[in-house]
Short mmCIF file of C-alpha atoms in Angstrom, two decimals:
data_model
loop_
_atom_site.label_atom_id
_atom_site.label_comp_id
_atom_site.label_asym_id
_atom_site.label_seq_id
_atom_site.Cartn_x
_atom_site.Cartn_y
_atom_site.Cartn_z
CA UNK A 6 -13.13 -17.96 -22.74
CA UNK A 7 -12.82 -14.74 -20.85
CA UNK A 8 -14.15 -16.52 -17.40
CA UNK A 9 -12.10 -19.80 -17.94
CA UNK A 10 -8.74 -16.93 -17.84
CA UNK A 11 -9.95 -15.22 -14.54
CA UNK A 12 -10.53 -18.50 -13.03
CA UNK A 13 -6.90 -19.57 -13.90
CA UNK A 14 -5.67 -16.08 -13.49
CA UNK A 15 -7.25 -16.17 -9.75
CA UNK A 16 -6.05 -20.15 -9.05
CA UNK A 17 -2.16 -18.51 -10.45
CA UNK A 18 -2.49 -15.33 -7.88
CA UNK A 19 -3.61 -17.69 -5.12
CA UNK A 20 -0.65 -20.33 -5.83
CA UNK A 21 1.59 -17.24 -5.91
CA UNK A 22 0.96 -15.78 -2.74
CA UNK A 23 1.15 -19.34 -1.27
CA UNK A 24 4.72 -19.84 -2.90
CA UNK A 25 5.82 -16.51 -1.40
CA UNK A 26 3.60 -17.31 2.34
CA UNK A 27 5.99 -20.48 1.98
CA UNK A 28 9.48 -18.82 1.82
CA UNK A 29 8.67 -16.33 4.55
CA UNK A 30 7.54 -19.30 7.35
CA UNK A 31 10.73 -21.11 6.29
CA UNK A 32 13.26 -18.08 6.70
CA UNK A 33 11.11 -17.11 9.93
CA UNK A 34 12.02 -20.70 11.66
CA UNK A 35 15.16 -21.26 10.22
CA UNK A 36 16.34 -17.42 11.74
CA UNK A 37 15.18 -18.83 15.37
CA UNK A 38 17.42 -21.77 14.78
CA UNK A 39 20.71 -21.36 12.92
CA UNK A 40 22.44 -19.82 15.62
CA UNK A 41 21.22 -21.64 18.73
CA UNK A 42 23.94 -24.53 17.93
CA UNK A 43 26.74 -21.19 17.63
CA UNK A 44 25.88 -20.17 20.98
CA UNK A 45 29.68 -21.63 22.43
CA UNK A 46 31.22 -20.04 19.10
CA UNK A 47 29.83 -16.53 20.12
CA UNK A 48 30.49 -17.12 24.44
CA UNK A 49 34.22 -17.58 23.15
CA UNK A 50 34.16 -14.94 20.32
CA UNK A 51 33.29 -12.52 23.23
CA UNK A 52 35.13 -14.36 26.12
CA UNK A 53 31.39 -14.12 27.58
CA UNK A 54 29.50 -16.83 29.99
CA UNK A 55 26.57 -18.55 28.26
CA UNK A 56 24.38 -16.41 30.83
CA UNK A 57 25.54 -13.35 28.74
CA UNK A 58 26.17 -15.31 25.18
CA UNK A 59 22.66 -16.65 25.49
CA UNK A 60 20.98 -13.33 24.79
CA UNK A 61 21.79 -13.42 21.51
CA UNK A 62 18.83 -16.04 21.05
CA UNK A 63 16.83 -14.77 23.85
CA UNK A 64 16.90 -11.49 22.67
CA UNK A 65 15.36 -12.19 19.21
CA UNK A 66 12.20 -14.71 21.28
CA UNK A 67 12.33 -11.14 23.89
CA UNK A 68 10.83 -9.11 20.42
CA UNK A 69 9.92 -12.45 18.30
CA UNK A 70 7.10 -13.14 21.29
CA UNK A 71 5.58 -9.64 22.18
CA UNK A 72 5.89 -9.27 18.65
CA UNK A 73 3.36 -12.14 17.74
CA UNK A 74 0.85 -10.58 20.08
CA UNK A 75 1.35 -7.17 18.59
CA UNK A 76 0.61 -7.69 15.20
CA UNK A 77 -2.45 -9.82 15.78
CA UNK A 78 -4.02 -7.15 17.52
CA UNK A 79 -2.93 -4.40 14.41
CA UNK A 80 -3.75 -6.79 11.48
CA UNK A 81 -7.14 -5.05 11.07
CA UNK A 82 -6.65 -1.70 12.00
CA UNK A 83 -3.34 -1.05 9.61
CA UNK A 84 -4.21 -3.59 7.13
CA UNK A 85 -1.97 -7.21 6.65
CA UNK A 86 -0.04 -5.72 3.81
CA UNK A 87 1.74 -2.98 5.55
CA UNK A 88 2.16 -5.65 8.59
CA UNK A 89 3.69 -8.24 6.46
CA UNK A 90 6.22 -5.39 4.39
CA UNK A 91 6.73 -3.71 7.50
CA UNK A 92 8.38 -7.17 9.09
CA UNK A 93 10.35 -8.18 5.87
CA UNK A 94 12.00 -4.88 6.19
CA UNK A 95 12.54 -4.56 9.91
CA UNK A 96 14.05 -8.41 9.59
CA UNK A 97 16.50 -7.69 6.98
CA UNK A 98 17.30 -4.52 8.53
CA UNK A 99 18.39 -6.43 12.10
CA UNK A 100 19.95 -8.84 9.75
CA UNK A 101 22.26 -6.36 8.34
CA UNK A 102 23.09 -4.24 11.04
CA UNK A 103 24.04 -7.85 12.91
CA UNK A 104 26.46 -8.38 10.38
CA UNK A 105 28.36 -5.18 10.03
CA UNK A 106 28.34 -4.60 14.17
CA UNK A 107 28.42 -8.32 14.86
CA UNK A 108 32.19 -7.53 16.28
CA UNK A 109 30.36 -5.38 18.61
CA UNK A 110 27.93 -7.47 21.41
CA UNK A 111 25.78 -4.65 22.36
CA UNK A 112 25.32 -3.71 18.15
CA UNK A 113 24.49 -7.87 18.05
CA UNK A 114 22.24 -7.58 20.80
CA UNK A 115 20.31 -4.75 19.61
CA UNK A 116 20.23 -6.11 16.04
CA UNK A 117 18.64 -9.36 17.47
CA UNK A 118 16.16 -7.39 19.11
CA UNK A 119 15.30 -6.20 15.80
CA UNK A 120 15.12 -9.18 13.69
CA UNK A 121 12.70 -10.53 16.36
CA UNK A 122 10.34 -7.51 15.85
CA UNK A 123 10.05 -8.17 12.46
CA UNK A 124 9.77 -12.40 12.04
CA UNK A 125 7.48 -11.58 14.53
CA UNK A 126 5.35 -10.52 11.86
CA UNK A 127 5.24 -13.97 9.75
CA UNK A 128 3.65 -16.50 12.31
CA UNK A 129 1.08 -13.70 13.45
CA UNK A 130 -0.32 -13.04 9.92
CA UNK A 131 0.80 -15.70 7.59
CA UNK A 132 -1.87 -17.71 8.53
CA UNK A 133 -4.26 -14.49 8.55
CA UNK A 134 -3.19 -14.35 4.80
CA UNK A 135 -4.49 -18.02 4.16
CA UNK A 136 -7.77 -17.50 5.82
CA UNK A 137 -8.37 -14.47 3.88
CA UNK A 138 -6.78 -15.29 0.06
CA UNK A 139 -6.40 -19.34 -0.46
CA UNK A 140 -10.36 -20.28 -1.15
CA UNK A 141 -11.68 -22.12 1.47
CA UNK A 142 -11.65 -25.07 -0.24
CA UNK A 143 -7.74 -25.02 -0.72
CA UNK A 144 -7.28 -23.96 3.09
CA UNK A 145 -6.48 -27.09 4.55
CA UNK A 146 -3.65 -27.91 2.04
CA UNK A 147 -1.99 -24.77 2.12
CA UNK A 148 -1.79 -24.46 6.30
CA UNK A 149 -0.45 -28.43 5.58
CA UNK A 150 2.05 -27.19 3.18
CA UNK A 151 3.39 -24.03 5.47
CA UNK A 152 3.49 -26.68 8.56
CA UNK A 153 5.57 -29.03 6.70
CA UNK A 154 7.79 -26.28 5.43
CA UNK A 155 7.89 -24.76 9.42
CA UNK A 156 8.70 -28.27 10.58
CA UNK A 157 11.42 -28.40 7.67
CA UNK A 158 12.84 -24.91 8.67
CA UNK A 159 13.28 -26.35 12.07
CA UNK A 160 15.17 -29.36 10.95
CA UNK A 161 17.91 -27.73 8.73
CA UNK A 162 18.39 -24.96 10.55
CA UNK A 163 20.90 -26.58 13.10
CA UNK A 164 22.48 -28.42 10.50
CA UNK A 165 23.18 -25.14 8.04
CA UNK A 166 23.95 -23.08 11.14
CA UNK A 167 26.50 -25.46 12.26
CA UNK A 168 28.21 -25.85 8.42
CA UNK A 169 28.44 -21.75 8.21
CA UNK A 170 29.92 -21.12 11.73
CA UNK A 171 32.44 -24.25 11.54
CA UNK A 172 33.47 -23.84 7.56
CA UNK A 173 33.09 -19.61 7.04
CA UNK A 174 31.89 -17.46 10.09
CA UNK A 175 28.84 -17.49 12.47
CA UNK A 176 28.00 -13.84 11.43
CA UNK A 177 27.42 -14.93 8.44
CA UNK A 178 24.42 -17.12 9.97
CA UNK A 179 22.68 -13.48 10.15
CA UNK A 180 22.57 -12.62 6.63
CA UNK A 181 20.25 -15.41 6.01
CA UNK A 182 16.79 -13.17 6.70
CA UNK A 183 18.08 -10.99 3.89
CA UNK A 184 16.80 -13.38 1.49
CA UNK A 185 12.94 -12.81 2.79
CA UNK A 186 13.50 -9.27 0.33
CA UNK A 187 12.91 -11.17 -2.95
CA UNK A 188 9.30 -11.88 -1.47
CA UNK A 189 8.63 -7.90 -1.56
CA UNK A 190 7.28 -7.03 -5.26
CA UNK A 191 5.23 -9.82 -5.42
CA UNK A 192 3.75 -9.56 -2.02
CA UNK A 193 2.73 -5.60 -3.34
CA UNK A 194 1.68 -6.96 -6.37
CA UNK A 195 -0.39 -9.87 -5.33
CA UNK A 196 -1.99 -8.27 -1.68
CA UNK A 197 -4.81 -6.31 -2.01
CA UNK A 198 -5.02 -2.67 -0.18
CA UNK A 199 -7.47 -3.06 2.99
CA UNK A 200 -9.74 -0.96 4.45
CA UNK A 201 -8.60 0.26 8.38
CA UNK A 202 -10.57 -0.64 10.87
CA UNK A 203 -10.92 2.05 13.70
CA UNK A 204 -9.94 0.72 17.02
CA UNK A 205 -7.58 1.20 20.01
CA UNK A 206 -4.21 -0.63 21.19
CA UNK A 207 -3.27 -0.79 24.70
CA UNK A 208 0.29 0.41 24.35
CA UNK A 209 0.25 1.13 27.71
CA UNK A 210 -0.10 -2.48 28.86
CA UNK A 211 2.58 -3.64 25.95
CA UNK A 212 5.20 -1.32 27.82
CA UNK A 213 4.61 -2.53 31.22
CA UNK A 214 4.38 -6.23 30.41
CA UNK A 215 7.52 -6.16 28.11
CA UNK A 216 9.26 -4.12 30.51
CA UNK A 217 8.61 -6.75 33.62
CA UNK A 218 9.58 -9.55 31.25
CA UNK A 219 12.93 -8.02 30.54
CA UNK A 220 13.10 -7.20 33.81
CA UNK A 221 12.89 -10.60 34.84
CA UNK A 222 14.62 -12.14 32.05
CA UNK A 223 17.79 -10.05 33.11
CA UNK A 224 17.42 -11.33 36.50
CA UNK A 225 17.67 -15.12 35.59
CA UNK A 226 21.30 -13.48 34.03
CA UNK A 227 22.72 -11.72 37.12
CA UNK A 228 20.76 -12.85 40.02
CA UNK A 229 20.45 -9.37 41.26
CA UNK A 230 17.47 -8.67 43.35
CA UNK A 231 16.88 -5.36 42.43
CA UNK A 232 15.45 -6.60 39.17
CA UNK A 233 13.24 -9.11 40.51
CA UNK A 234 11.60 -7.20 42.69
CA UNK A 235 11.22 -4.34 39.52
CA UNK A 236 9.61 -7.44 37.44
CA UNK A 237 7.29 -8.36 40.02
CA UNK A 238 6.17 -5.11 40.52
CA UNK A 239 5.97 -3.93 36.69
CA UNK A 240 3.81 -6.78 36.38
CA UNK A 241 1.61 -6.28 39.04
CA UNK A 242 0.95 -3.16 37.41
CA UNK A 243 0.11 -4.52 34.32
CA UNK A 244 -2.59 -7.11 35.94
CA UNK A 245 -4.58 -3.88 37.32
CA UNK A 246 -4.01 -1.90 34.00
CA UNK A 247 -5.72 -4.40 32.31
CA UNK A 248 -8.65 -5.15 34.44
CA UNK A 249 -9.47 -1.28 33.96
CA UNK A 250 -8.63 -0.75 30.25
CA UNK A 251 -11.43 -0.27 27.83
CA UNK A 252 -9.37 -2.69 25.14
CA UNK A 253 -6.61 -4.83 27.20
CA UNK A 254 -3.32 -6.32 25.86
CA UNK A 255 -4.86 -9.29 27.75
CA UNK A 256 -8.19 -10.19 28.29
CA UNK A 257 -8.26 -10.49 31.62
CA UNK A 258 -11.16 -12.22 31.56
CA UNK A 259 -9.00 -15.56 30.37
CA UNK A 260 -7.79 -15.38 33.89
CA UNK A 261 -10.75 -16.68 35.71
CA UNK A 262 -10.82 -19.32 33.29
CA UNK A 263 -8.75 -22.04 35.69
CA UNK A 264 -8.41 -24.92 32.92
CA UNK A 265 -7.16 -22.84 30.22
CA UNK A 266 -4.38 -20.81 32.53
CA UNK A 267 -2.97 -23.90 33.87
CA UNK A 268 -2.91 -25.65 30.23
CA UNK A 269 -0.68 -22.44 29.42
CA UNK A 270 1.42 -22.27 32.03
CA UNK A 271 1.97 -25.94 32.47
CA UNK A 272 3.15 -25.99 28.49
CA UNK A 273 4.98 -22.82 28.56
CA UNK A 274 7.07 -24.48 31.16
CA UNK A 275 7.16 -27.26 29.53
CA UNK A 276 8.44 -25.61 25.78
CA UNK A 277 10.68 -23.39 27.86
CA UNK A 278 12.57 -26.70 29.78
CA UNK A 279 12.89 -27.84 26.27
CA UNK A 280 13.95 -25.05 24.87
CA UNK A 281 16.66 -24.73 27.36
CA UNK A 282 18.08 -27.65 26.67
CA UNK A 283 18.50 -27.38 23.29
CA UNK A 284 20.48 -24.33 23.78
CA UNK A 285 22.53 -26.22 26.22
CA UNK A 286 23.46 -29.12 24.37
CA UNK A 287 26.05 -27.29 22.31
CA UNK A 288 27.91 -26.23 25.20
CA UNK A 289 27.27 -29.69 26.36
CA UNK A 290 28.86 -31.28 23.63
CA UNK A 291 31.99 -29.15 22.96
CA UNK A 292 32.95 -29.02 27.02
CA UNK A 293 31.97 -33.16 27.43
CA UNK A 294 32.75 -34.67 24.12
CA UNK A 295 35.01 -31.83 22.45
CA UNK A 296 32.68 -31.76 19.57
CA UNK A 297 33.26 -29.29 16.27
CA UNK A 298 30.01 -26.55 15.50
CA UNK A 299 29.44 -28.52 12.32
CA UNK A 300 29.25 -31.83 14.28
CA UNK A 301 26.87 -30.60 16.54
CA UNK A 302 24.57 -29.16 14.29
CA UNK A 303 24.53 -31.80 11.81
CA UNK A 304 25.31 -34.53 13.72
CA UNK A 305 23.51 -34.37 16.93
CA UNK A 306 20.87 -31.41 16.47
CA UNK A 307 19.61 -32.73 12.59
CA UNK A 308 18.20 -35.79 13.15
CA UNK A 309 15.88 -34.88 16.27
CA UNK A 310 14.70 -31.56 14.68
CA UNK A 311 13.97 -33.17 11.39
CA UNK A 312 12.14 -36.11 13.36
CA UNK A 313 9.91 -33.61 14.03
CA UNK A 314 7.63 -33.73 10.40
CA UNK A 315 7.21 -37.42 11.66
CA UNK A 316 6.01 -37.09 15.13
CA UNK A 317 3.84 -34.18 14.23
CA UNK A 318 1.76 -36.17 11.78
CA UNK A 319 1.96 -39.21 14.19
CA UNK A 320 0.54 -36.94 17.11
CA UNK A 321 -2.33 -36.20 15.39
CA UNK A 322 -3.53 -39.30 14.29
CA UNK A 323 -2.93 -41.00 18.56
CA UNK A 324 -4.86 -37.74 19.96
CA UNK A 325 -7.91 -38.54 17.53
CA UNK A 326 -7.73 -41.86 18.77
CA UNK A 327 -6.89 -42.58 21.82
CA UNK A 328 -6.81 -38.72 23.62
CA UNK A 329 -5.38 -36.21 24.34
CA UNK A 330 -4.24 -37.19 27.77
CA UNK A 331 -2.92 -40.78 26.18
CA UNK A 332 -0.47 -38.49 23.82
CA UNK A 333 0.66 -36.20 26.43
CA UNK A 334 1.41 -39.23 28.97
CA UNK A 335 3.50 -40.16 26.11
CA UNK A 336 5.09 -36.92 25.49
CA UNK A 337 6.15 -36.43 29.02
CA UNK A 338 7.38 -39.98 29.06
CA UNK A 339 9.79 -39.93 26.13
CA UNK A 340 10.96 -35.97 27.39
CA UNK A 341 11.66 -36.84 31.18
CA UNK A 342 13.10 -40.37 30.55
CA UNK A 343 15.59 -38.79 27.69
CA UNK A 344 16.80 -36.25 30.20
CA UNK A 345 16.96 -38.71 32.73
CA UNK A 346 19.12 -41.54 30.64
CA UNK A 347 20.98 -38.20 29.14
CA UNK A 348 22.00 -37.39 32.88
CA UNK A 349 23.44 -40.89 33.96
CA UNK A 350 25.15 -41.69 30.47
CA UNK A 351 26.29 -38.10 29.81
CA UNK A 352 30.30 -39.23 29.66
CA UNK A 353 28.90 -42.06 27.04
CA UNK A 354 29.58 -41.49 23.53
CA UNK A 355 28.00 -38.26 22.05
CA UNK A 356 25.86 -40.06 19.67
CA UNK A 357 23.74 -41.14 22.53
CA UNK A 358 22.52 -37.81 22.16
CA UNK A 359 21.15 -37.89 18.67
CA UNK A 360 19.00 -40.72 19.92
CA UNK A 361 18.16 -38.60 22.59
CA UNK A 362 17.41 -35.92 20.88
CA UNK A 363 15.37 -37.48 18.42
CA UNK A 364 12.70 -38.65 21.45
CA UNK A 365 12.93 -35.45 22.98
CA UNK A 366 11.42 -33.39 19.61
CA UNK A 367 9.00 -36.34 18.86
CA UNK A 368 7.86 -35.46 23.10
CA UNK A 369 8.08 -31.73 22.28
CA UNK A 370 6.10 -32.53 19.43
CA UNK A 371 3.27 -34.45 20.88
CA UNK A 372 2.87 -31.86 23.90
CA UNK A 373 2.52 -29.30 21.14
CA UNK A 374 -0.29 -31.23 19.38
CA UNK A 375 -2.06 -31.55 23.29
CA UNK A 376 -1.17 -28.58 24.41
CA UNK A 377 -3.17 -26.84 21.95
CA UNK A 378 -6.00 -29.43 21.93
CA UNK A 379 -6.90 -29.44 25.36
CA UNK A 380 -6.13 -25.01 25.75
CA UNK A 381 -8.50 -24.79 22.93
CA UNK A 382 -11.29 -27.01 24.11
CA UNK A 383 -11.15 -25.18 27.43
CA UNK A 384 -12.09 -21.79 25.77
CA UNK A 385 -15.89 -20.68 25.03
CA UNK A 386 -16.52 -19.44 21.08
CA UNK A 387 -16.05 -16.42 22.12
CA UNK A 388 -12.51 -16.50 24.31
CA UNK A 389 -11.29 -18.75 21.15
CA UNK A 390 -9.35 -15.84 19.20
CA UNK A 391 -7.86 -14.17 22.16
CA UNK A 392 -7.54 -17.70 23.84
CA UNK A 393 -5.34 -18.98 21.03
CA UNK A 394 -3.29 -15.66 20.56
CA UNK A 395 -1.92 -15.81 24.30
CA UNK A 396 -0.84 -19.63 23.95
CA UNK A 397 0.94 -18.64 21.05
CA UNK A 398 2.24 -15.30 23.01
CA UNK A 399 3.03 -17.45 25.94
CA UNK A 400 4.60 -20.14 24.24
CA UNK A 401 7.06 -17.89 22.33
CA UNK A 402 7.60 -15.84 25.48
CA UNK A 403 8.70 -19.34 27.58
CA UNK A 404 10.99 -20.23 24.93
CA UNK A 405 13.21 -17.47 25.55
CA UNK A 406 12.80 -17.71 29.26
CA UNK A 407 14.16 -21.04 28.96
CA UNK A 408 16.69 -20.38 27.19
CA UNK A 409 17.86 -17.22 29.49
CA UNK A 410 17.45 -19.43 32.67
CA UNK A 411 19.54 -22.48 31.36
CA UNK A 412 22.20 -19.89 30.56
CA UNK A 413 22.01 -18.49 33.82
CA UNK A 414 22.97 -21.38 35.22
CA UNK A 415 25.00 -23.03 33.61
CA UNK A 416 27.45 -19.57 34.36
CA UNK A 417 27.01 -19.71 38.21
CA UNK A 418 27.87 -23.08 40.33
CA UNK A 419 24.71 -23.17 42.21
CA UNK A 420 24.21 -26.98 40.62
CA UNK A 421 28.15 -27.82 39.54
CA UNK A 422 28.36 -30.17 42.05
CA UNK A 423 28.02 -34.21 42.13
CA UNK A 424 24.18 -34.71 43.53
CA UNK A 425 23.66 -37.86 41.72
CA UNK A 426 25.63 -41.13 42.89
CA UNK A 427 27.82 -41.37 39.65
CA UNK A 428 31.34 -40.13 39.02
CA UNK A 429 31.35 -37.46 36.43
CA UNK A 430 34.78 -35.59 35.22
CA UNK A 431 34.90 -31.97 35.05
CA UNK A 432 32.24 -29.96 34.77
CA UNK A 433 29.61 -32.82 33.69
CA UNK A 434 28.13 -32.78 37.26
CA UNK A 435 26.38 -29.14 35.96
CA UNK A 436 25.06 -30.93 32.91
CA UNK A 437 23.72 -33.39 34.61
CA UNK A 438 22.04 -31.77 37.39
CA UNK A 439 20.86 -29.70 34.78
CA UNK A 440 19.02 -32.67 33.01
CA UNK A 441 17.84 -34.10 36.38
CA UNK A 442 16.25 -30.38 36.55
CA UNK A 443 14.57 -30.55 33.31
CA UNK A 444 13.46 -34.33 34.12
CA UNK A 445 11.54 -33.49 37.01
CA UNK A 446 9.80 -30.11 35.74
CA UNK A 447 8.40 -32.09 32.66
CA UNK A 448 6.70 -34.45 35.34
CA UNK A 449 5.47 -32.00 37.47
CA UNK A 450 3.99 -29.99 34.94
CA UNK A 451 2.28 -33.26 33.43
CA UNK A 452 0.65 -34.50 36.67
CA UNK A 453 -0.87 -30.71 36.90
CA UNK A 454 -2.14 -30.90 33.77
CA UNK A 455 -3.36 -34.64 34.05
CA UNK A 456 -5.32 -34.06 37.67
CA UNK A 457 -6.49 -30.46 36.16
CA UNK A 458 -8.37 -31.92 33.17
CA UNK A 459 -9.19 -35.30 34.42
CA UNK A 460 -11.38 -32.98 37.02
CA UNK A 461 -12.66 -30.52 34.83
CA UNK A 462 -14.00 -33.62 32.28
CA UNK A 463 -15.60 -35.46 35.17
CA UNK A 464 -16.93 -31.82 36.03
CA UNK A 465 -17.75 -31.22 32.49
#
């Protein structure tokens, strides 16, 4: 009797933590999305230029990225627990300082900044939590279950984010972390205290890479030399800090290892391009089509980020059979063809985009599934855990990148003019160009990746 009720007691503790696991990974996504269709809403709010406006996302992926790397490294010397509490609170704290300065840009920026340090938290050691409290025979259900509710994070949030900012208020959009609080008894309650392992962080080498990536991130805003040549400096700095420190930020060693570097770069450039454009299609479809926030997000951003559940699981099946290099032909295919029809029928009518959108997340998608396939099978037993951490580091870290760039230019006229041979009103030349842009970095990066691994398996 008494070992039948600790076996259910144990099954209801491990079900609870996974319920609670849950509602963090879906507030964590859906806080990355809401207010990436809001972006015009807040450039007008502030009479700013989406180069300025676009902070506001790339600020939280700035903190949401390093972040991710961060807590990784800390989740066994301070103990998950602390980690995990420590991120609620820092989240809900950006979350209401963004609402009572939101009148204020700097206060918005800054809270932003915030709220990224502490999601930061749930993608680094939710899945920590799993490996370590769901028994191992449960495992593979519950990292299912927090994908699908991930994927369906990503799929309302454009679609609740558009409804608050058109019907109430886009400030309101940063409230929505605050509900991650209800999570905090139980997750004291159900997490056991950990022992502290002893061991040393390179803080050093977080300062000067974070500083060279805001460095450079605030040069893709202004354009201002200065700050290049600070970023390029800062992170030369950081390469030789590394290569001398007893415990690195980065494993440098990762760097000699030529398959797995490009496979990162090629995809963050990839994620970032995408990323990019999805910040720029609301701008897109308010200065083209004269679209409403709630149209946007519900109408043209909800069907391609909810098509994502469905490409994911289709992904997975095609790379088990047929490749990996078969699924990311495909991926490449449906992203540079969608920004290529996007750019020629642009003035068409906006629901071309939903389409288009829908064929860009089920490309985003399948790169995902490849990217991760192919970094992972580069990397020795060994490299695997650091390996994995800096895709996931990297991938973040492009996403804001992209994001900055796109609004960099879209607020200068280095590409507002007609290039292609089709007459565009207004400003749609930009947009287009723009696309063309996108197109032709998705191809590049593919045929890298293609020659890189076709070589390495014949070499293999």
């Amino acid at each position: 009797m008494n070992k039948s009720y600790s076996r259910l007691t144990v099954r209801y503790n491990h079900n609870q933590v996974l319920v609670w696991l849950c509602v963090l990974s879906f507030f964590s996504v859906l806080n990355e999305m809401v207010l990436n269709v809001s972006l015009p809403d807040i450039a007008d709010y502030f009479g700013k230029p989406p180069a300025i406006a676009n902070w506001v996302n790339t600020a939280f992926m700035l903190t949401f990225s390093v972040g991710t790397a961060v807590y990784g490294k800390l989740s066994d010397q301070l103990g998950l627990k602390k980690l995990l509490l420590f991120g609620i609170i820092m989240n809900c704290f950006g979350s209401i300082i963004g609402f009572a300065g939101h009148s204020f840009f700097p206060i918005l920026i800054t809270a932003r900044l915030i709220q990224g340090i502490g999601a930061a938290a749930f993608p680094a050691l939710v899945m920590v939590v799993v490996a370590r409290y769901i028994p191992k025979e449960n495992r593979g259900r519950a990292f299912g279950l927090i994908g699908s509710i991930v994927a369906m994070g990503e799929g309302v949030g454009p679609a609740i984010g558009g409804f608050i900012a058109h019907y109430i208020n886009w400030s309101y959009l940063l409230l929505i972390p605050t509900v991650t609080m209800i999570t905090v008894p139980f997750l004291i309650k159900l997490l056991e205290k950990e022992e502290r392992v002893e061991g040393r962080f390179d803080i050093a080498g977080m300062v000067l890479m974070s500083a060279g990536i805001v460095c450079f991130m605030m040069f893709t805003t202004s354009y201002k030399v200065f700050l290049l040549i600070i970023s390029v400096v800062l992170l030369l700095l950081f390469i030789r800090h590394i290569r001398k420190a007893a415990d690195p930020f980065v494993d440098p060693a990762l760097g000699k290892n030529a398959s797995f570097m490009i496979g990162v770069l090629c995809g963050g450039l990839i994620f970032g391009t995408v990323a990019g454009f999805i910040s720029m299609v609301p701008y897109m479809m308010k200065d083209v089509h004269h679209l409403s926030t709630a149209a946007i997000g519900s109408g043209i951003l909800f069907p391609g980020t909810i098509s994502v559940i469905i490409f994911g699981y289709i992904g997975g099946l095609l790379v088990d059979r047929k490749g990996s290099l078969y699924v990311l032909t495909i991926g490449a295919a449906f992203l540079s063809i969608s920004f290529l029809i996007a750019a020629c029928f642009i003035e068409a009518t906006p629901w071309l985009m939903t389409t288009i959108l829908v064929f860009v997340f089920g490309g985003l998608s399948f790169t995902k599934t490849v990217i991760s396939t192919i970094v992972s099978s580069s990397l020795k037993q060994k490299e695997a855990g650091a390996g994995m951490s800096l895709l996931n580091f990297t991938s973040f870290l492009a996403e804001g990148m992209g994001i900055a760039i796109v609004g960099g230019l879209l607020s200068i006229s280095l590409l507002d003019r007609k290039l292609l041979p089709i007459n565009f009103d207004g400003s749609t030349y930009l947009y287009s160009n723009m696309l063309v842009l996108f197109a032709a970095i998705v191809v590049m990066s593919w045929l890298v990746i293609l020659n890189v691994y076709k070589r390495s398996q014949k070499n293999g």
